Amino acid sequence: GAMLQGVPDMNRTPGIDMSTGSLGQGLSAGNGMALGARLDHADWRTYVICGDGEIEEGIIWEAAMTSAHFKLDNLTLIIDHNKLQLSGASEEVMNIMPIADKFRDFHWHTITINGHNFDEIRAALKESEETKGMPTAIIAETIKGKGVDFMENKAAWHNKTLDAAETKKALEELEGES
């Protein structure tokens, strides 16, 4: 269906204001949105989602410095730390560990969670909303393709979409997940 896609597309998925991805521009755009909210005295928050491979980009770290400099406490960055990217294991392509320590050093409030646990996700989002004076990075430890045997921990599924037969098989496997 229209919702199945490789990179999330703002033209096909409600709630996405900007399609970014591997070039790392999302956090810079998020900074602009968070600063705009501050200038407008608006109470909305900006959420940026990126992958662990994406934070290998230098623009992410320039943006992270900017977020902290302007104390963007209305900005939350969620990092999908599944340890795989298009060309293989993130640590082998460009080791970005330890992620939490790096963001702390950049003056971010940092939370590490199990990215498959909805209680931990909700608690981290609440904590980020309550954190004042600095942006928040949530490092969501995840497993790429979790719950689907032919996808789990396979880098090849980084930006592929499922065909009809694969979709049927994946949904059958996921029906047992809670």
XYZ file of N, CA, C and O in Angstrom:
712
model
N 0.819 -1.187 0.000
C 0.000 0.000 0.000
C 0.860 1.245 0.000
O 2.083 1.214 -0.002
N 0.180 2.379 0.000
C 0.849 3.675 -0.050
C 1.711 3.932 1.171
O 2.649 4.705 1.123
N 1.401 3.284 2.290
C 2.163 3.524 3.509
C 3.459 2.724 3.547
O 4.324 3.001 4.360
N 3.602 1.698 2.686
C 4.834 0.917 2.659
C 5.833 1.619 1.756
O 5.591 1.817 0.579
N 6.955 2.008 2.335
C 7.935 2.754 1.573
C 9.310 2.547 2.178
O 9.430 2.078 3.304
N 10.339 2.893 1.426
C 11.703 2.793 1.929
C 11.980 3.932 2.896
O 11.871 3.791 4.101
N 12.295 5.115 2.389
C 12.502 6.296 3.218
C 11.148 6.971 3.405
O 10.432 7.192 2.441
N 10.760 7.298 4.639
C 9.453 7.946 4.851
C 9.314 9.203 3.998
O 10.213 10.032 3.933
N 8.186 9.320 3.332
C 7.940 10.362 2.348
C 6.848 11.294 2.861
O 5.721 10.872 3.082
N 7.166 12.574 3.021
C 6.207 13.540 3.543
C 4.999 13.706 2.625
O 3.945 14.143 3.073
N 5.148 13.347 1.363
C 4.022 13.462 0.434
C 3.091 12.265 0.492
O 2.005 12.304 -0.082
N 3.510 11.190 1.171
C 2.693 9.982 1.224
C 2.297 9.573 2.634
O 1.486 8.676 2.804
N 2.879 10.215 3.657
C 2.611 9.809 5.026
C 2.256 11.020 5.877
O 3.080 11.924 6.037
N 1.037 11.041 6.432
C 0.643 12.164 7.294
C 1.552 12.258 8.518
O 2.015 11.257 9.049
N 1.825 13.493 8.959
C 2.601 13.720 10.169
C 4.081 13.904 9.933
O 4.821 14.213 10.860
N 4.537 13.719 8.707
C 5.952 13.940 8.386
C 6.043 15.290 7.679
O 5.475 15.478 6.612
N 6.742 16.235 8.293
C 6.846 17.579 7.732
C 8.010 17.730 6.763
O 8.053 18.678 5.983
N 8.989 16.828 6.843
C 10.146 16.916 5.950
C 10.752 15.531 5.775
O 11.012 14.847 6.751
N 10.977 15.143 4.527
C 11.665 13.885 4.235
C 13.152 14.180 4.209
O 13.603 15.069 3.488
N 13.935 13.442 5.017
C 15.375 13.689 5.012
C 16.080 12.371 4.752
O 15.913 11.788 3.709
N 16.865 11.875 5.686
C 17.496 10.584 5.480
C 18.992 10.644 5.549
O 19.567 11.361 6.357
N 19.619 9.931 4.638
C 21.057 9.648 4.769
C 21.965 10.862 4.747
O 23.099 10.790 5.183
N 21.517 11.979 4.244
C 22.385 13.153 4.200
C 22.429 13.892 5.532
O 23.190 14.830 5.703
N 21.609 13.499 6.480
C 21.688 14.036 7.828
C 21.074 15.410 8.025
O 21.331 16.059 9.029
N 20.238 15.878 7.106
C 19.697 17.232 7.211
C 18.546 17.377 8.198
O 18.165 18.485 8.548
N 17.990 16.271 8.663
C 16.797 16.329 9.507
C 16.985 17.096 10.794
O 16.099 17.853 11.204
N 18.126 16.930 11.452
C 18.329 17.628 12.715
C 18.481 19.134 12.486
O 17.971 19.933 13.274
N 19.126 19.527 11.403
C 19.230 20.961 11.092
C 17.848 21.545 10.838
O 17.519 22.627 11.343
N 17.031 20.852 10.083
C 15.661 21.315 9.829
C 14.870 21.352 11.133
O 14.116 22.295 11.384
N 15.064 20.337 11.979
C 14.396 20.308 13.274
C 14.791 21.490 14.143
O 13.946 22.064 14.845
N 16.067 21.870 14.098
C 16.511 23.061 14.826
C 15.732 24.288 14.367
O 15.278 25.087 15.188
N 15.593 24.424 13.065
C 14.847 25.569 12.525
C 13.403 25.559 12.983
O 12.841 26.606 13.348
N 12.781 24.382 13.001
C 11.395 24.276 13.452
C 11.277 24.603 14.937
O 10.350 25.312 15.365
N 12.211 24.097 15.743
C 12.181 24.357 17.191
C 12.436 25.832 17.483
O 11.779 26.430 18.349
N 13.382 26.444 16.767
C 13.631 27.882 16.934
C 12.418 28.699 16.492
O 12.059 29.691 17.140
N 11.779 28.266 15.410
C 10.569 28.945 14.935
C 9.461 28.912 15.978
O 8.776 29.917 16.201
N 9.300 27.765 16.629
C 8.285 27.652 17.681
C 8.597 28.631 18.808
O 7.696 29.309 19.335
N 9.878 28.712 19.172
C 10.275 29.640 20.241
C 9.965 31.086 19.842
O 9.399 31.859 20.617
N 10.323 31.474 18.617
C 10.079 32.838 18.152
C 8.590 33.172 18.099
O 8.193 34.307 18.327
N 7.773 32.160 17.792
C 6.319 32.355 17.726
C 5.639 32.196 19.081
O 4.420 32.253 19.167
N 6.422 31.924 20.124
C 5.878 31.650 21.460
C 4.855 30.520 21.406
O 3.846 30.538 22.102
N 5.153 29.526 20.562
C 4.269 28.361 20.398
C 4.710 27.265 21.360
O 5.886 27.175 21.708
N 3.772 26.452 21.783
C 4.107 25.420 22.765
C 4.276 24.039 22.132
O 4.363 23.056 22.836
N 4.346 23.964 20.809
C 4.537 22.661 20.184
C 6.004 22.256 20.204
O 6.885 23.069 20.392
N 6.206 20.955 20.062
C 7.547 20.361 20.120
C 7.947 19.863 18.733
O 7.100 19.538 17.913
N 9.245 19.732 18.533
C 9.779 19.170 17.301
C 10.436 17.835 17.628
O 11.210 17.730 18.576
N 10.092 16.804 16.841
C 10.670 15.473 16.990
C 11.392 15.122 15.701
O 10.840 15.260 14.615
N 12.638 14.701 15.834
C 13.446 14.285 14.690
C 13.821 12.823 14.924
O 14.251 12.457 16.017
N 13.630 12.005 13.908
C 13.999 10.588 13.991
C 15.129 10.351 12.990
O 15.034 10.759 11.830
N 16.199 9.733 13.458
C 17.275 9.386 12.532
C 17.869 8.036 12.919
O 17.606 7.519 14.003
N 18.634 7.492 12.025
C 19.266 6.207 12.252
C 20.681 6.369 12.772
O 21.279 7.446 12.681
N 21.218 5.287 13.303
C 22.585 5.335 13.819
C 23.595 5.552 12.691
O 24.626 6.182 12.890
N 23.303 5.060 11.501
C 24.187 5.328 10.361
C 24.155 6.794 9.960
O 25.174 7.371 9.578
N 22.999 7.398 10.077
C 22.851 8.803 9.708
C 23.680 9.717 10.606
O 24.185 10.748 10.155
N 23.859 9.339 11.869
C 24.620 10.227 12.760
C 26.127 10.146 12.504
O 26.896 10.797 13.197
N 26.524 9.393 11.499
C 27.917 9.427 11.047
C 28.197 10.700 10.250
O 29.351 11.044 10.021
N 27.140 11.381 9.833
C 27.282 12.586 9.015
C 27.723 13.770 9.871
O 27.181 14.016 10.954
N 28.678 14.539 9.382
C 29.167 15.701 10.113
C 28.097 16.739 10.386
O 28.114 17.405 11.420
N 27.137 16.886 9.476
C 26.087 17.887 9.646
C 25.262 17.610 10.911
O 24.768 18.534 11.546
N 25.159 16.349 11.301
C 24.434 16.001 12.534
C 25.121 16.651 13.730
O 24.471 17.209 14.618
N 26.435 16.603 13.781
C 27.168 17.114 14.934
C 27.199 18.633 14.946
O 27.179 19.248 16.016
N 27.229 19.259 13.777
C 27.087 20.716 13.722
C 25.705 21.110 14.234
O 25.567 22.063 15.014
N 24.696 20.365 13.808
C 23.328 20.636 14.267
C 23.193 20.365 15.763
O 22.511 21.105 16.475
N 23.843 19.312 16.264
C 23.777 18.995 17.689
C 24.380 20.122 18.524
O 23.856 20.460 19.596
N 25.468 20.714 18.056
C 26.047 21.866 18.750
C 25.071 23.037 18.754
O 24.906 23.727 19.766
N 24.409 23.250 17.623
C 23.446 24.350 17.503
C 22.268 24.139 18.449
O 21.852 25.068 19.147
N 21.737 22.916 18.495
C 20.606 22.603 19.381
C 20.948 22.931 20.823
O 20.144 23.525 21.550
N 22.146 22.530 21.246
C 22.572 22.760 22.625
C 22.852 24.243 22.869
O 22.465 24.786 23.907
N 23.493 24.891 21.918
C 23.825 26.315 22.073
C 22.569 27.144 22.329
O 22.558 28.032 23.181
N 21.513 26.840 21.580
C 20.259 27.586 21.714
C 19.316 26.970 22.755
O 18.181 27.399 22.882
N 19.820 25.948 23.471
C 19.054 25.316 24.562
C 17.641 24.938 24.107
O 16.647 25.283 24.733
N 17.590 24.197 23.004
C 16.307 23.847 22.394
C 15.630 22.705 23.155
O 15.634 21.555 22.725
N 15.032 23.058 24.275
C 14.367 22.045 25.095
C 13.004 21.643 24.531
O 12.322 20.789 25.097
N 12.612 22.216 23.405
C 11.399 21.800 22.699
C 11.738 20.873 21.522
O 10.915 20.630 20.649
N 12.958 20.334 21.534
C 13.453 19.448 20.474
C 13.851 18.095 21.065
O 14.583 18.034 22.055
N 13.334 17.045 20.457
C 13.695 15.675 20.847
C 14.198 14.941 19.618
O 13.514 14.895 18.588
N 15.391 14.381 19.729
C 15.968 13.549 18.678
C 15.848 12.099 19.109
O 16.294 11.736 20.203
N 15.247 11.285 18.272
C 15.137 9.844 18.532
C 16.056 9.138 17.546
O 15.911 9.290 16.331
N 17.012 8.392 18.086
C 17.978 7.678 17.252
C 17.625 6.201 17.256
O 17.592 5.566 18.310
N 17.347 5.665 16.071
C 17.095 4.229 15.923
C 18.460 3.545 15.879
O 19.131 3.557 14.855
N 18.849 2.970 17.014
C 20.160 2.332 17.095
C 20.002 0.830 16.877
O 20.036 0.038 17.817
N 19.827 0.449 15.601
C 19.692 -0.972 15.266
C 21.013 -1.571 14.793
O 21.079 -2.745 14.476
N 22.042 -0.754 14.769
C 23.420 -1.180 14.515
C 23.697 -1.639 13.094
O 24.753 -2.188 12.804
N 22.731 -1.407 12.185
C 22.923 -1.779 10.780
C 22.547 -0.600 9.888
O 21.638 0.158 10.199
N 23.248 -0.472 8.787
C 22.911 0.531 7.791
C 23.030 -0.092 6.415
O 23.331 -1.292 6.296
N 22.782 0.687 5.392
C 22.727 0.163 4.028
C 23.917 -0.718 3.674
O 23.761 -1.787 3.100
N 25.121 -0.291 4.058
C 26.318 -1.020 3.630
C 26.898 -1.954 4.688
O 28.010 -2.433 4.534
N 26.148 -2.222 5.769
C 26.631 -3.179 6.757
C 26.479 -2.701 8.184
O 25.651 -1.844 8.479
N 27.288 -3.253 9.066
C 27.242 -2.914 10.486
C 27.752 -1.484 10.690
O 28.820 -1.123 10.203
N 26.980 -0.678 11.407
C 27.341 0.725 11.621
C 28.734 0.880 12.216
O 29.507 1.737 11.783
N 29.070 0.064 13.190
C 30.376 0.198 13.847
C 31.530 -0.126 12.901
O 32.635 0.368 13.093
N 31.287 -0.963 11.878
C 32.338 -1.286 10.915
C 32.445 -0.218 9.826
O 33.539 0.072 9.346
N 31.304 0.364 9.433
C 31.319 1.398 8.395
C 31.967 2.665 8.940
O 32.863 3.242 8.330
N 31.499 3.116 10.114
C 32.071 4.287 10.786
C 31.614 4.211 12.237
O 30.456 4.456 12.540
N 32.522 3.839 13.102
C 32.161 3.603 14.498
C 31.733 4.907 15.167
O 32.520 5.841 15.280
N 30.496 4.954 15.620
C 29.940 6.141 16.253
C 29.729 5.941 17.750
O 29.156 6.790 18.418
N 30.210 4.834 18.264
C 30.039 4.535 19.686
C 31.044 5.314 20.530
O 32.140 5.580 20.060
N 30.730 5.682 21.746
C 29.448 5.521 22.436
C 28.518 6.707 22.141
O 28.871 7.863 22.386
N 27.348 6.420 21.619
C 26.417 7.469 21.184
C 25.970 8.347 22.352
O 26.024 9.576 22.276
N 25.526 7.729 23.437
C 25.000 8.510 24.565
C 26.057 9.468 25.110
O 25.768 10.642 25.368
N 27.280 8.992 25.268
C 28.351 9.845 25.792
C 28.637 11.014 24.864
O 28.886 12.139 25.314
N 28.600 10.777 23.561
C 28.856 11.856 22.603
C 27.800 12.954 22.754
O 28.125 14.141 22.807
N 26.522 12.550 22.808
C 25.470 13.558 22.945
C 25.560 14.276 24.291
O 25.353 15.484 24.366
N 25.910 13.542 25.353
C 26.104 14.202 26.660
C 27.219 15.241 26.566
O 27.098 16.348 27.085
N 28.306 14.882 25.890
C 29.422 15.813 25.723
C 29.011 17.050 24.916
O 29.616 18.107 25.049
N 27.996 16.896 24.071
C 27.479 18.017 23.291
C 26.385 18.769 24.048
O 25.672 19.578 23.484
N 26.233 18.465 25.344
C 25.284 19.146 26.241
C 23.821 18.859 25.919
O 22.980 19.754 25.948
N 23.554 17.593 25.641
C 22.193 17.110 25.447
C 21.800 16.263 26.651
O 22.627 15.535 27.203
N 20.515 16.328 27.004
C 19.961 15.367 27.953
C 19.826 14.063 27.165
O 19.306 14.066 26.044
N 20.300 12.970 27.709
C 20.371 11.716 26.956
C 19.664 10.590 27.709
O 19.877 10.419 28.913
N 18.850 9.853 26.989
C 18.104 8.724 27.550
C 18.325 7.531 26.625
O 18.179 7.661 25.411
N 18.672 6.370 27.181
C 18.803 5.149 26.380
C 17.690 4.198 26.790
O 17.473 3.966 27.979
N 16.975 3.678 25.793
C 15.825 2.818 26.063
C 15.828 1.603 25.148
O 16.530 1.565 24.134
N 14.979 0.627 25.493
C 14.646 -0.466 24.595
C 13.605 0.094 23.632
O 12.477 0.370 24.029
N 13.977 0.280 22.403
C 13.102 0.881 21.407
C 11.922 0.025 20.995
O 11.085 0.476 20.199
N 11.806 -1.177 21.534
C 10.651 -2.038 21.251
C 9.670 -2.054 22.422
O 8.650 -2.718 22.352
N 9.986 -1.342 23.493
C 9.153 -1.349 24.699
C 8.362 -0.044 24.762
O 8.929 1.027 25.009
N 7.043 -0.138 24.550
C 6.218 1.063 24.472
C 6.177 1.833 25.786
O 6.088 3.059 25.779
N 6.259 1.150 26.922
C 6.303 1.857 28.207
C 7.565 2.706 28.307
O 7.524 3.845 28.771
N 8.707 2.144 27.888
C 9.959 2.904 27.917
C 9.923 4.068 26.927
O 10.437 5.158 27.221
N 9.311 3.864 25.777
C 9.190 4.937 24.777
C 8.353 6.074 25.353
O 8.761 7.247 25.311
N 7.185 5.751 25.908
C 6.317 6.775 26.495
C 7.029 7.527 27.623
O 6.961 8.753 27.712
N 7.712 6.789 28.507
C 8.415 7.418 29.632
C 9.527 8.350 29.133
O 9.708 9.455 29.672
N 10.256 7.937 28.114
C 11.337 8.768 27.571
C 10.777 10.033 26.921
O 11.335 11.127 27.088
N 9.679 9.911 26.194
C 9.061 11.087 25.577
C 8.575 12.060 26.648
O 8.760 13.281 26.525
N 7.993 11.536 27.713
C 7.532 12.381 28.824
C 8.723 13.079 29.477
O 8.686 14.285 29.743
N 9.796 12.321 29.726
C 11.007 12.898 30.323
C 11.580 13.998 29.429
O 12.022 15.037 29.923
N 11.550 13.784 28.112
C 12.082 14.807 27.195
C 11.233 16.076 27.255
O 11.772 17.182 27.192
N 9.925 15.924 27.397
C 9.038 17.094 27.495
C 9.284 17.868 28.788
O 9.128 19.085 28.829
N 9.672 17.160 29.848
C 9.884 17.788 31.156
C 11.295 18.352 31.320
O 11.556 19.102 32.257
N 12.196 18.014 30.408
C 13.586 18.486 30.493
C 13.661 19.918 29.997
O 13.212 20.223 28.897
N 14.232 20.786 30.808
C 14.321 22.204 30.463
C 15.780 22.613 30.298
O 16.668 22.098 30.969
N 16.029 23.526 29.374
C 17.343 24.120 29.206
C 18.282 23.386 28.271
O 19.388 23.862 28.023
N 17.847 22.242 27.736
C 18.704 21.506 26.795
C 17.839 20.579 25.945
O 16.767 20.151 26.373
N 18.297 20.246 24.736
C 17.580 19.276 23.899
C 17.759 17.871 24.469
O 18.644 17.630 25.300
N 16.914 16.955 24.023
C 16.980 15.564 24.485
C 17.242 14.630 23.312
O 16.616 14.749 22.260
N 18.169 13.698 23.524
C 18.415 12.605 22.576
C 17.947 11.323 23.233
O 18.374 10.991 24.339
N 17.052 10.614 22.552
C 16.600 9.296 23.001
C 17.256 8.269 22.100
O 17.023 8.261 20.891
N 18.112 7.439 22.680
C 18.762 6.378 21.912
C 17.919 5.128 22.096
O 17.869 4.552 23.186
N 17.224 4.757 21.037
C 16.322 3.603 21.065
C 17.076 2.384 20.544
O 17.353 2.284 19.347
N 17.452 1.509 21.455
C 18.136 0.263 21.074
C 17.097 -0.647 20.420
O 16.102 -1.014 21.046
N 17.311 -0.978 19.150
C 16.336 -1.771 18.403
C 17.013 -2.896 17.628
O 18.235 -2.957 17.525
N 16.168 -3.760 17.070
C 16.609 -4.842 16.184
C 15.930 -4.600 14.846
O 14.689 -4.571 14.762
N 16.723 -4.391 13.815
C 16.167 -4.173 12.474
C 15.296 -5.363 12.079
O 15.717 -6.507 12.185
N 14.077 -5.080 11.670
C 13.172 -6.125 11.192
C 12.644 -7.058 12.274
O 12.197 -8.164 11.976
N 12.664 -6.611 13.523
C 12.289 -7.464 14.655
C 10.951 -8.167 14.438
O 9.965 -7.556 14.079
N 10.963 -9.468 14.667
C 9.744 -10.260 14.608
C 9.435 -10.883 13.262
O 8.479 -11.636 13.130
N 10.234 -10.571 12.255
C 10.025 -11.145 10.917
C 11.305 -11.890 10.553
O 12.341 -11.270 10.311
N 11.221 -13.226 10.537
C 12.441 -14.038 10.436
C 13.310 -13.709 9.227
O 14.525 -13.693 9.337
N 12.710 -13.406 8.082
C 13.534 -13.161 6.898
C 14.086 -11.725 6.850
O 14.902 -11.403 5.994
N 13.679 -10.883 7.806
C 14.145 -9.500 7.840
C 15.040 -9.194 9.044
O 15.875 -8.292 8.981
N 14.874 -9.943 10.129
C 15.521 -9.597 11.390
C 17.046 -9.594 11.272
O 17.642 -10.557 10.809
N 17.628 -8.467 11.701
C 19.086 -8.252 11.690
C 19.726 -8.420 10.313
O 20.881 -8.834 10.207
N 18.999 -8.052 9.264
C 19.512 -8.152 7.895
C 19.660 -6.746 7.312
O 18.676 -6.049 7.085
N 20.889 -6.332 7.068
C 21.157 -4.997 6.517
C 20.491 -4.801 5.158
O 20.146 -3.674 4.794
N 20.273 -5.875 4.405
C 19.668 -5.767 3.077
C 18.274 -5.125 3.124
O 17.812 -4.579 2.130
N 17.620 -5.164 4.289
C 16.282 -4.580 4.410
C 16.322 -3.119 4.823
O 15.313 -2.523 5.176
N 17.473 -2.513 4.734
C 17.624 -1.114 5.151
C 16.653 -0.188 4.416
O 16.007 0.646 5.018
N 16.570 -0.325 3.106
C 15.706 0.586 2.344
C 14.848 -0.133 1.307
O 14.405 0.461 0.350
N 14.626 -1.422 1.527
C 13.765 -2.194 0.626
C 12.332 -2.147 1.131
O 12.082 -2.021 2.313
N 11.403 -2.275 0.197
C 10.007 -2.438 0.574
C 9.610 -3.879 0.292
O 10.267 -4.575 -0.485
N 8.533 -4.304 0.943
C 8.080 -5.684 0.786
C 7.155 -5.819 -0.418
O 6.359 -4.914 -0.681
N 7.256 -6.946 -1.115
C 6.273 -7.224 -2.157
C 5.049 -7.855 -1.478
O 5.034 -8.044 -0.254
N 4.029 -8.185 -2.248
C 2.774 -8.682 -1.674
C 2.972 -9.974 -0.875
O 2.443 -10.116 0.237
N 3.754 -10.914 -1.399
C 3.969 -12.195 -0.708
C 4.761 -11.984 0.581
O 4.443 -12.584 1.624
N 5.785 -11.128 0.524
C 6.581 -10.846 1.722
C 5.738 -10.132 2.787
O 5.851 -10.410 3.981
N 4.870 -9.239 2.329
C 3.989 -8.522 3.257
C 3.080 -9.499 3.976
O 2.924 -9.437 5.202
N 2.500 -10.441 3.219
C 1.603 -11.442 3.802
C 2.344 -12.287 4.844
O 1.866 -12.482 5.961
N 3.531 -12.752 4.496
C 4.325 -13.572 5.417
C 4.719 -12.783 6.669
O 4.612 -13.276 7.796
N 5.149 -11.540 6.482
C 5.554 -10.705 7.620
C 4.376 -10.464 8.556
O 4.508 -10.586 9.782
N 3.212 -10.144 7.998
C 2.035 -9.895 8.837
C 1.613 -11.152 9.595
O 1.201 -11.065 10.757
N 1.733 -12.307 8.955
C 1.415 -13.570 9.647
C 2.356 -13.767 10.838
O 1.931 -14.155 11.919
N 3.649 -13.516 10.639
C 4.618 -13.666 11.724
C 4.370 -12.664 12.853
O 4.522 -12.997 14.031
N 3.980 -11.469 12.497
C 3.790 -10.402 13.493
C 2.473 -10.531 14.256
O 2.331 -9.951 15.326
N 1.528 -11.283 13.731
C 0.247 -11.453 14.433
C 0.437 -12.020 15.824
O -0.329 -11.710 16.725
N 1.458 -12.836 16.027
C 1.716 -13.421 17.327
C 2.450 -12.495 18.285
O 2.596 -12.787 19.453
N 2.923 -11.337 17.768
C 3.682 -10.382 18.599
C 2.716 -9.589 19.474
O 1.607 -9.287 19.077
N 3.170 -9.274 20.676
C 2.338 -8.427 21.533
C 3.061 -7.154 21.881
O 4.226 -7.007 21.673
